CSV table of C-alpha atoms in Angstrom, one decimal:
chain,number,residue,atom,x,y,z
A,806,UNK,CA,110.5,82.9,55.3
A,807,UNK,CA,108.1,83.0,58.4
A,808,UNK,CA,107.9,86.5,58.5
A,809,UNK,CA,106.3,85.9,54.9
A,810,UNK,CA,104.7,82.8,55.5
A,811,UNK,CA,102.4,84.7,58.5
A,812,UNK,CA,101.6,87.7,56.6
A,813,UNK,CA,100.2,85.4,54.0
A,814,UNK,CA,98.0,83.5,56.6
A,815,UNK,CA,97.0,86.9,58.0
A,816,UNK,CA,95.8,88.1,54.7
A,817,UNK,CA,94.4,84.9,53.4
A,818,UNK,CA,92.5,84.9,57.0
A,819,UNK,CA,91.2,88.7,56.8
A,820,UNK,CA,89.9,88.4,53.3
A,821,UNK,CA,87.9,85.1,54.1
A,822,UNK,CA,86.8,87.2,57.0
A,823,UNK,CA,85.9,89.6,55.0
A,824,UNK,CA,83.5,87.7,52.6
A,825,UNK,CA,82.1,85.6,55.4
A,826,UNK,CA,81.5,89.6,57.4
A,827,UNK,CA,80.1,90.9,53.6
A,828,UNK,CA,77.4,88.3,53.5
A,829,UNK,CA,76.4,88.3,57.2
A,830,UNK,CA,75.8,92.4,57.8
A,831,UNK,CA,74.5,91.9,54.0
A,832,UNK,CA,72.1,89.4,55.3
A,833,UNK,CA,71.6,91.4,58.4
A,834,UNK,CA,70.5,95.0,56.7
A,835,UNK,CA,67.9,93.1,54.5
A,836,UNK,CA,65.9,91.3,57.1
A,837,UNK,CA,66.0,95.1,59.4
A,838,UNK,CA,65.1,96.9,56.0
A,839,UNK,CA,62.6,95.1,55.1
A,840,UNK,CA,60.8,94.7,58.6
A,841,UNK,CA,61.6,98.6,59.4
A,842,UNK,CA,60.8,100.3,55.7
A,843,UNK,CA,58.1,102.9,54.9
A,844,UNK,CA,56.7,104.1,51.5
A,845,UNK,CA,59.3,107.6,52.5
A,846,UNK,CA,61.8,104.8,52.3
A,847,UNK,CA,62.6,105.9,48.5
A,848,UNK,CA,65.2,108.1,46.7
A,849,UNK,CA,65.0,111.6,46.4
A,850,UNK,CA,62.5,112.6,43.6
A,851,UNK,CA,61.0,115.6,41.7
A,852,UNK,CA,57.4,116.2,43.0
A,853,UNK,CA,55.4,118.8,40.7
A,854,UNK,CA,52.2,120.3,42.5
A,855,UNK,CA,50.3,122.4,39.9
A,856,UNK,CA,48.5,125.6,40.6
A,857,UNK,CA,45.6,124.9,38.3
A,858,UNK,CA,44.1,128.2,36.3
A,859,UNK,CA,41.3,130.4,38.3
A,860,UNK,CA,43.1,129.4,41.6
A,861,UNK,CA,43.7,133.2,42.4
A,862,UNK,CA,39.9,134.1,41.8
A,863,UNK,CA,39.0,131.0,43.5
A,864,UNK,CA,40.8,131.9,46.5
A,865,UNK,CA,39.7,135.5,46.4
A,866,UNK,CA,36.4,134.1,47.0
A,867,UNK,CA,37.3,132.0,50.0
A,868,UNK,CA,36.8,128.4,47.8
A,869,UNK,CA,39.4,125.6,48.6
A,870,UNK,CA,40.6,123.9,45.2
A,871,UNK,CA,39.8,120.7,45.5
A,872,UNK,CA,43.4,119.7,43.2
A,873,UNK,CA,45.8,121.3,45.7
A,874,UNK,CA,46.5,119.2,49.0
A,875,UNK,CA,46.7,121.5,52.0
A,876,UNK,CA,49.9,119.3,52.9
A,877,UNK,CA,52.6,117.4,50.9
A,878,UNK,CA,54.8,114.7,52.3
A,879,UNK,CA,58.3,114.7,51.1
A,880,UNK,CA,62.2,113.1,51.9
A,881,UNK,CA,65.1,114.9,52.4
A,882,UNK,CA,66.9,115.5,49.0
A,883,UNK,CA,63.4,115.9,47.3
A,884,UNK,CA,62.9,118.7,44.8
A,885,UNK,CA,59.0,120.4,45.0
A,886,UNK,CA,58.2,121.8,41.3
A,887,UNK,CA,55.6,124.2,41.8
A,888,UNK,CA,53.9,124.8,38.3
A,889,UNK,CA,51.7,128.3,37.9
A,890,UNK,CA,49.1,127.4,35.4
A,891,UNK,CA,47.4,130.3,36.2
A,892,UNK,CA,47.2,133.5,34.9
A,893,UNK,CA,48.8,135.7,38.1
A,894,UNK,CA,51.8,135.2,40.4
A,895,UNK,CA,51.1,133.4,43.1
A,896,UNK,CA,54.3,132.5,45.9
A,897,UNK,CA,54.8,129.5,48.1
A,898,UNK,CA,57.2,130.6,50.7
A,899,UNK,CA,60.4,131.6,49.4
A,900,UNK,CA,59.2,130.6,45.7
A,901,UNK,CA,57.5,133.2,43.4
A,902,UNK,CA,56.3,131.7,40.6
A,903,UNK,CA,55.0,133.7,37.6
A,904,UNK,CA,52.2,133.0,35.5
A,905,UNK,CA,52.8,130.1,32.9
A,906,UNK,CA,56.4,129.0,34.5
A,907,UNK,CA,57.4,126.8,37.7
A,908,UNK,CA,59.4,127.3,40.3
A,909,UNK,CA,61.7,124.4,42.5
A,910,UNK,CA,62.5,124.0,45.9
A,911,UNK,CA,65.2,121.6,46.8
A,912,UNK,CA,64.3,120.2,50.2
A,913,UNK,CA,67.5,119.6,52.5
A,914,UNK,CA,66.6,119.1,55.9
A,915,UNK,CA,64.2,117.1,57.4
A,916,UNK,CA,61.3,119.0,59.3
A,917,UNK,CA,57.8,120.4,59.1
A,918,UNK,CA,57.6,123.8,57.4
A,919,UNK,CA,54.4,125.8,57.0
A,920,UNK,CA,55.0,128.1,54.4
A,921,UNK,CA,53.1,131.5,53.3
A,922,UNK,CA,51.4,130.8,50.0
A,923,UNK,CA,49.2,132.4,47.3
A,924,UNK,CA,46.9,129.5,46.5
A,925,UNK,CA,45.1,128.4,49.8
A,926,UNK,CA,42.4,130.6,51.4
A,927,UNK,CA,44.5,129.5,54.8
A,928,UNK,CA,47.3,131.5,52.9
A,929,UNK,CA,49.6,128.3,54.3
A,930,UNK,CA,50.8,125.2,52.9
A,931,UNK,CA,52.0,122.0,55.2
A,932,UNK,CA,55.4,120.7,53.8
A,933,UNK,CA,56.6,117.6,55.9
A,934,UNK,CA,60.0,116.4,55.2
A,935,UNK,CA,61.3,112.9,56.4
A,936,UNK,CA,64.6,111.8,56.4
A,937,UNK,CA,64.7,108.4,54.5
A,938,UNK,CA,66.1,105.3,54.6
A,939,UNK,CA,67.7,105.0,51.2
A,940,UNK,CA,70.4,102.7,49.1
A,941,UNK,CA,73.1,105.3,50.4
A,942,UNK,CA,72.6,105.0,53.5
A,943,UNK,CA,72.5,101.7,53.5
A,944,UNK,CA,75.3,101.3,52.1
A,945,UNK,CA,77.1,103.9,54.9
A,946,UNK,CA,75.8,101.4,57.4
A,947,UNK,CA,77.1,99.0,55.7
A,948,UNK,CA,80.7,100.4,55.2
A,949,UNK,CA,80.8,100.9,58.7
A,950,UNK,CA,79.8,97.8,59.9
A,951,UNK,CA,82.0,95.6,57.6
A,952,UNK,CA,85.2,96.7,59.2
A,953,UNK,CA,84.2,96.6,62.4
A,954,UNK,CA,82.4,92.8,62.1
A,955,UNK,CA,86.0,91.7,60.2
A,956,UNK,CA,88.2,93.1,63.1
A,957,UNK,CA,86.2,91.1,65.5
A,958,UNK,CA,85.9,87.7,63.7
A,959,UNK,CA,89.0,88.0,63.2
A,960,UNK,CA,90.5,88.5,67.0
A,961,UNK,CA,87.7,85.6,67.4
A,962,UNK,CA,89.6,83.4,65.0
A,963,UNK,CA,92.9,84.2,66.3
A,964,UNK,CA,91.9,82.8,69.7
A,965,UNK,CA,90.0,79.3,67.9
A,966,UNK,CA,92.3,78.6,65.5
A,967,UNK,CA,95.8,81.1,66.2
A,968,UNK,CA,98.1,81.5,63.0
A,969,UNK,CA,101.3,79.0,63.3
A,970,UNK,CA,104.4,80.6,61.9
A,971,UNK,CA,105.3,77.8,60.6
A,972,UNK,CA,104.1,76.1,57.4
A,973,UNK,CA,102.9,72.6,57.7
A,974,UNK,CA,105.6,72.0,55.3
A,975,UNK,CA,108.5,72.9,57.6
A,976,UNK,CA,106.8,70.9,60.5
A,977,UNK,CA,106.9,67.9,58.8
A,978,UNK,CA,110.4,68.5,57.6
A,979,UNK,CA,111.9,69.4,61.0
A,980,UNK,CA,109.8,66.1,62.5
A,981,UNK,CA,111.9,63.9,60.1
A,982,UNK,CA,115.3,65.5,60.9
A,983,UNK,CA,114.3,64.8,64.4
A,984,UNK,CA,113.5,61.6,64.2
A,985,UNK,CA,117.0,60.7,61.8
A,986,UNK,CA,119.1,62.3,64.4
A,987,UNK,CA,117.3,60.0,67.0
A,988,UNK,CA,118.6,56.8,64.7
A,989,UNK,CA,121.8,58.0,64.4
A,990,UNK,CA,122.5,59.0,67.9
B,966,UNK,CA,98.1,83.7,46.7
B,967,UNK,CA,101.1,85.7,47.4
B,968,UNK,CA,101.3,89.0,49.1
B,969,UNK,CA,101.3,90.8,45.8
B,970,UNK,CA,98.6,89.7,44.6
B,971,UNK,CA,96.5,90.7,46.9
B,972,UNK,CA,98.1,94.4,47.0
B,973,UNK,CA,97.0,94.2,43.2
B,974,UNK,CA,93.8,93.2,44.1
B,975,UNK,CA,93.1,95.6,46.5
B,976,UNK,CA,94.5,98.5,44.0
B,977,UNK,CA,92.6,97.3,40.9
B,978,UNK,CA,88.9,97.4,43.4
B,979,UNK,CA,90.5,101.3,44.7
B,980,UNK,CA,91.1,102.2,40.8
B,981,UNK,CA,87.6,100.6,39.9
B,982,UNK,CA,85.4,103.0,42.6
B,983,UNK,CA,87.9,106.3,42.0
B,984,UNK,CA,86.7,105.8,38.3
B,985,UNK,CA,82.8,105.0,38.8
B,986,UNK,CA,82.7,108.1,41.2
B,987,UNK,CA,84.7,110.2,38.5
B,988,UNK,CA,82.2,109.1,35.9
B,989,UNK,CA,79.6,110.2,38.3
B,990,UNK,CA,81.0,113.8,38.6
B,991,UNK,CA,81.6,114.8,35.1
B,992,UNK,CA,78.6,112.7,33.8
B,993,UNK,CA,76.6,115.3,35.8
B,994,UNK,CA,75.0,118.4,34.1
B,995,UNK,CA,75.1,122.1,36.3
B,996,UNK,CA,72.4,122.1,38.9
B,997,UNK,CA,71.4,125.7,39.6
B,998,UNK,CA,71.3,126.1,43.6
B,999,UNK,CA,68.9,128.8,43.4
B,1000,UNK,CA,65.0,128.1,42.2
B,1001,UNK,CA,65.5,127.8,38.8
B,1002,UNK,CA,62.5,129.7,36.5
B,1003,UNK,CA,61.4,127.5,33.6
B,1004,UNK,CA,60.9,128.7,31.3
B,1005,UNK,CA,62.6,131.8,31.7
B,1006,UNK,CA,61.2,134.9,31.1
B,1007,UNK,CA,62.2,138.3,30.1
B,1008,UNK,CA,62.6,140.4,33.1
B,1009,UNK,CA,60.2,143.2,33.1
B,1010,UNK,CA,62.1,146.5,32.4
B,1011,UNK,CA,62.2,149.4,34.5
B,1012,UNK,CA,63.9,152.8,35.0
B,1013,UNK,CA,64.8,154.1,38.2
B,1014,UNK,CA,67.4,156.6,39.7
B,1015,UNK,CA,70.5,155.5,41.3
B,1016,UNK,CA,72.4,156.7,44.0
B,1017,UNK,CA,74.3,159.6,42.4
B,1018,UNK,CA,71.1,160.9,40.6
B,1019,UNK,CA,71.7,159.1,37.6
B,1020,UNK,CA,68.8,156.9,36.0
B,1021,UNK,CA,69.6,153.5,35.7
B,1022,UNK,CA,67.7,151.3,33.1
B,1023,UNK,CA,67.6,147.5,33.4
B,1024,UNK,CA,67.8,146.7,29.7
B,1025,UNK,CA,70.7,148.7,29.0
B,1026,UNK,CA,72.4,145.9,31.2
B,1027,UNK,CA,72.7,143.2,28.7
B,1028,UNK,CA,75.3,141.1,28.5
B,1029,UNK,CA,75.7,141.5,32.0
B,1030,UNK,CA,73.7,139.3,35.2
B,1031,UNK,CA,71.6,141.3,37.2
B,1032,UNK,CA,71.6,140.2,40.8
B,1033,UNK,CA,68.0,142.7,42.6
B,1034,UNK,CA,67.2,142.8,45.7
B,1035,UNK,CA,64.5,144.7,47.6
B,1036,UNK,CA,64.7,146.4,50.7
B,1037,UNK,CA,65.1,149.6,52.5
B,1038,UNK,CA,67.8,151.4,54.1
B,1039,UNK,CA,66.2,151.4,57.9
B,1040,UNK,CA,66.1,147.6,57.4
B,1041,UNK,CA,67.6,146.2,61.1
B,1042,UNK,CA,68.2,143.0,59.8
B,1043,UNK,CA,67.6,141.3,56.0
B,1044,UNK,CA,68.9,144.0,53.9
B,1045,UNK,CA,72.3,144.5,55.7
B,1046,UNK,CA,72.8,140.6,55.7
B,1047,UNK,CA,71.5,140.4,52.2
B,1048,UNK,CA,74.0,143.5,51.2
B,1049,UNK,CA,77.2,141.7,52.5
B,1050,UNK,CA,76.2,138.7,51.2
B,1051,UNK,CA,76.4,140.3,48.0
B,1052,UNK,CA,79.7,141.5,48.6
B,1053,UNK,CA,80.7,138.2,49.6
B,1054,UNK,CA,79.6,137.2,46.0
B,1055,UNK,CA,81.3,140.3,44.4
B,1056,UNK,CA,84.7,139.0,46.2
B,1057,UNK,CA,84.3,135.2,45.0
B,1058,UNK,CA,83.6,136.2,41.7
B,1059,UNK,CA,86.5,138.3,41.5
B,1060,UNK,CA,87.5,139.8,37.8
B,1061,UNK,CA,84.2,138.3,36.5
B,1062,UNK,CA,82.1,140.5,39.0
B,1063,UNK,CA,82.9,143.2,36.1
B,1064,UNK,CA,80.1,141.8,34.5
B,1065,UNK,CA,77.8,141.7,37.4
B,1066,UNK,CA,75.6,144.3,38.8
B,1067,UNK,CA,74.5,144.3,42.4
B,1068,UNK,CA,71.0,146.4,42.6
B,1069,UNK,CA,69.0,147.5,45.4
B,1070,UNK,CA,65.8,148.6,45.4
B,1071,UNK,CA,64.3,150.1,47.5
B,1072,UNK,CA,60.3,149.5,49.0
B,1073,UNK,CA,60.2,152.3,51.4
B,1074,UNK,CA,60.5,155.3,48.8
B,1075,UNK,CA,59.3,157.5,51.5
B,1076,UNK,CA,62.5,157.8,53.5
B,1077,UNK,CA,64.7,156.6,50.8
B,1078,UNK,CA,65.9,159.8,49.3
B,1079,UNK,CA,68.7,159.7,46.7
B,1080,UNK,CA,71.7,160.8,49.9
B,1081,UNK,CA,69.8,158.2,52.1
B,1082,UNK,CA,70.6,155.2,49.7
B,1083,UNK,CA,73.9,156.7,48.0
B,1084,UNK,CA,74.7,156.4,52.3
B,1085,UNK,CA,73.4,153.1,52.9
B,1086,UNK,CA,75.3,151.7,49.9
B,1087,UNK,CA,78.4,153.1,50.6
B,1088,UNK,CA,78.3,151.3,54.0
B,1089,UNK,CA,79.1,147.8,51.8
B,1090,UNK,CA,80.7,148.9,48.2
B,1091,UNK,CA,80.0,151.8,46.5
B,1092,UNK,CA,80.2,149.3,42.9
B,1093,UNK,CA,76.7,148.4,43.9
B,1094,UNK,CA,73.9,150.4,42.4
B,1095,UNK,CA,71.4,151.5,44.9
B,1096,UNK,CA,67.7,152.6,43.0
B,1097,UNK,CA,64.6,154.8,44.4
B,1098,UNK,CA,62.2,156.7,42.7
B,1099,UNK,CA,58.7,158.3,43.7
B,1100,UNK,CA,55.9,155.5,44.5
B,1101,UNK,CA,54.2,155.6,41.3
B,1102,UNK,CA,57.4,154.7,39.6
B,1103,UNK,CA,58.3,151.8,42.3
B,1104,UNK,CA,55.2,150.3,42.4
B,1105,UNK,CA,54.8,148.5,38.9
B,1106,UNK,CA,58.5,147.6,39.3
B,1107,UNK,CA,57.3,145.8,42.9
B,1108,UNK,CA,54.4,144.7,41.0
B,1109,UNK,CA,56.4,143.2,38.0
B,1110,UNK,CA,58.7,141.0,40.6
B,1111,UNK,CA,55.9,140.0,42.9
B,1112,UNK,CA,57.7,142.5,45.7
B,1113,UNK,CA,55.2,142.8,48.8
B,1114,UNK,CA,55.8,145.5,50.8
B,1115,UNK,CA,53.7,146.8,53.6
B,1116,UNK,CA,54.8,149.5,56.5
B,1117,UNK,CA,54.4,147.5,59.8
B,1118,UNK,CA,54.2,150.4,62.8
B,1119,UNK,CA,56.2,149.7,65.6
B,1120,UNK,CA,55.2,152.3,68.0
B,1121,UNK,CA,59.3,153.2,68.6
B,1122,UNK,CA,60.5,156.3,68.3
B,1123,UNK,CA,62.7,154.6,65.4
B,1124,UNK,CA,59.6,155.0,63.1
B,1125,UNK,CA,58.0,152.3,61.6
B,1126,UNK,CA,59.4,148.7,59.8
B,1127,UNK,CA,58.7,147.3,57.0
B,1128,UNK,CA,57.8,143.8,56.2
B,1129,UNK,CA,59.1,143.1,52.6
B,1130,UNK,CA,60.1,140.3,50.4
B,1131,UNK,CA,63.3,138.8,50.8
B,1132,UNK,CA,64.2,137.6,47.7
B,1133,UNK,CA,67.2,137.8,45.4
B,1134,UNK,CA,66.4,137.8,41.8
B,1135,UNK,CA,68.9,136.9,39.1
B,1136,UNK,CA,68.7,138.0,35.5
B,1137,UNK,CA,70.8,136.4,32.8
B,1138,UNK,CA,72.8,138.1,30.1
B,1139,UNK,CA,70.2,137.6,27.6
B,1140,UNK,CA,68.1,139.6,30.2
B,1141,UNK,CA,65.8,136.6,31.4
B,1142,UNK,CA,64.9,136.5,35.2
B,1143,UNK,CA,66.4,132.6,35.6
B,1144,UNK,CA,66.8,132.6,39.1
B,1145,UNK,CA,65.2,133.3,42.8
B,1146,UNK,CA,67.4,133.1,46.0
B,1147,UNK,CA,65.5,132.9,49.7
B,1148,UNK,CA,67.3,134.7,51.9
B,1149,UNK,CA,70.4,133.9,53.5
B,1150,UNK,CA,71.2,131.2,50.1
B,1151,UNK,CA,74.8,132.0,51.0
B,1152,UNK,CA,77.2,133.1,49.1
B,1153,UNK,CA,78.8,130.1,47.6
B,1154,UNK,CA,75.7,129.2,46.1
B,1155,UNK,CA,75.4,132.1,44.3
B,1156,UNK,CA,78.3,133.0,43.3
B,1157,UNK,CA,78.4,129.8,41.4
B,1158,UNK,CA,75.2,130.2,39.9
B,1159,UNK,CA,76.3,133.6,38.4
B,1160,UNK,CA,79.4,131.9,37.1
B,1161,UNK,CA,77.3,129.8,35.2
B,1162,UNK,CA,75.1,132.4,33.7
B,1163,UNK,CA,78.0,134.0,32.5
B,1164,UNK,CA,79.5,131.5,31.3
B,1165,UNK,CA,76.0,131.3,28.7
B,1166,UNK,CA,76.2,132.5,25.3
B,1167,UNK,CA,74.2,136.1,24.4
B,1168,UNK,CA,71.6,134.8,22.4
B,1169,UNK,CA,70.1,137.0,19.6
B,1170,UNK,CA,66.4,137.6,20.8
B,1171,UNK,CA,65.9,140.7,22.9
B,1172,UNK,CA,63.5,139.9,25.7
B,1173,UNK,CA,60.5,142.2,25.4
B,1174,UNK,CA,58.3,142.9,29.3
């Protein structure tokens, strides 16, 4: 019956804890997030850049296109779609894209990569990759800091308010047995 | 609330995320791990000669995937890793690899003689088909699969290098080049990719170059 009666109290007390721990790392995250976040802070995405037709003969005679950034900025778990709307190959690093197709590249670690291509008359292209701050990892942050705020509120609580094995119930009981055996002694 | 109620309670919220991630994984549709080509298009055709003198046409192939890569038997480093990574493939697919054929071609046609490659090939399996040919027949082929290739003189007694592509190029069983693979994609991520593609109904158009 005590045995039971403390196990009860225990749970009762971690899942209250758990709630009150819930709502204050909850609380917690939101205000760092939202001091801390960047536009990078976003979910992976599909990013097309399109090679636009003439680009090869435009690069043959040394003219930048003005359409194709000399540098893209991307998050780890992005995916670049390169689109050949020209009429010859043209490559970007490990991607060889034919004419009138596109090509992907799944981004998976965070870094700055200058990669070999086709379609700038620096025969490179600037790929930045950032590592963002996303719902998942968030939410890892979060899993981690839950248990770890529970286990100390609760030794807190255990040393404010410790866990009586016995119920208010049986207190009261055993006081009035107490106090009979006092009147009949 | 009694003890069991909270071991319910505690199930029922395990049950509830075992099922959302569950939905998650089937909900999801094959993601190709190599750079997928879309649309797809007919891989250009070629004929070349194969290790034991035989010539070897790609179109005859049909119905089978077509895992090419180019390089050249004095290769120190790409094309040996890029070879046993094929027969790391070969070995995960197991059975299936029947229907898979692992082709090298080679970009240095020069010192590449037929004995040379039949050599070089047997050095990983001799399953794998290993293609050379005279320049003139090599160099569309190159051309057709955006293959660079240029001889890169090292001043060694060795002889000189060259610096190629280091792709891997992966034709379907309708014959469409699908796929591209930077080197060193490991193994796992091709070998599932292939057991998709064969895994793709034979469709009735023949791909023309």
């Amino acid at each position: 019956m005590i045995k039971n009666t403390v196990v009860r109290r225990v749970l009762f007390r971690i899942v209250l804890l758990t709630v009150i721990s819930l709502a204050f790392v909850w609380g917690i995250s939101e205000i760092a997030f939202q001091f801390q976040k960047t536009d990078k802070d976003r979910a992976p995405q599909e990013v097309e850049l399109v090679i636009p037709i003439g680009t090869a003969e435009r690069i043959e005679k040394g003219e930048e296109n003005p359409s194709i950034p000399a540098e893209m900025s991307f998050v780890v778990g992005d995916t670049l779609v390169v689109t050949n709307e020209d009429v010859v190959d043209h490559v970007m690093g490990p991607l060889w894209i034919p004419p009138g197709t596109s090509a992907s590249l799944k981004l998976e670690q965070a870094n700055k990569f200058a990669y070999s291509c086709s379609f700038q008359t620096t025969q490179y292209f600037g790929v930045d990759v950032e590592t963002p701050t996303t719902w998942k990892t968030r939410i890892t942050a979060f899993s981690l800091s839950v248990p770890a705020t529970v286990g100390f509120l609760f030794v807190y609580s255990l040393i404010l308010w410790p866990i009586n094995p016995e119920s208010k119930k049986d207190k009261d009981s055993k006081e009035e047995l107490g106090s009979e055996s006092q009147v009949t002694g | 609330m009694k003890t069991r109620h909270y071991l319910l309670l505690g199930l029922s919220v395990l049950i509830g995320l075992v099922a959302i991630l569950g939905f998650q994984f089937i909900g999801k549709n094959y993601q190709f791990q190599g750079s997928l080509i879309e649309p797809p298009i007919p891989a250009a055709d070629f004929v070349l000669t194969d290790q034991h003198s035989d010539t070897f046409q790609l179109s005859d192939h049909q119905g089978e995937v077509v895992l090419i890569f180019f390089g050249y038997t004095y290769c120190p480093d790409v094309c040996p890793v890029t070879l046993s990574e094929f027969r790391q493939v070969k070995a995960q697919l197991g059975e299936k690899a029947e229907r898979v054929q692992f082709v090298y071609i080679t970009v240095d046609p020069d010192r590449d003689t037929v004995e040379r490659v039949g050599e070089f090939i047997e050095n990983f399996d001799s399953t794998f088909v290993g293609l050379t040919g005279d320049p003139s027949e090599l160099e569309p082929v190159w051309k057709a699969y955006g293959v660079y290739a240029a001889k890169v003189d090292t001043g060694s007694e060795a002889g000189y290098l060259v610096d190629h592509t280091a792709r891997v190029y992966a034709i379907d069983i309708n014959g469409n080049l699908r796929l591209t693979y930077p080197f060193e994609t490991g193994s796992d991520a091709i070998a599932d990719d292939v057991l998709y593609l064969l895994g793709e109904e034979i469709t009735s158009e023949t791909p023309s170059s």
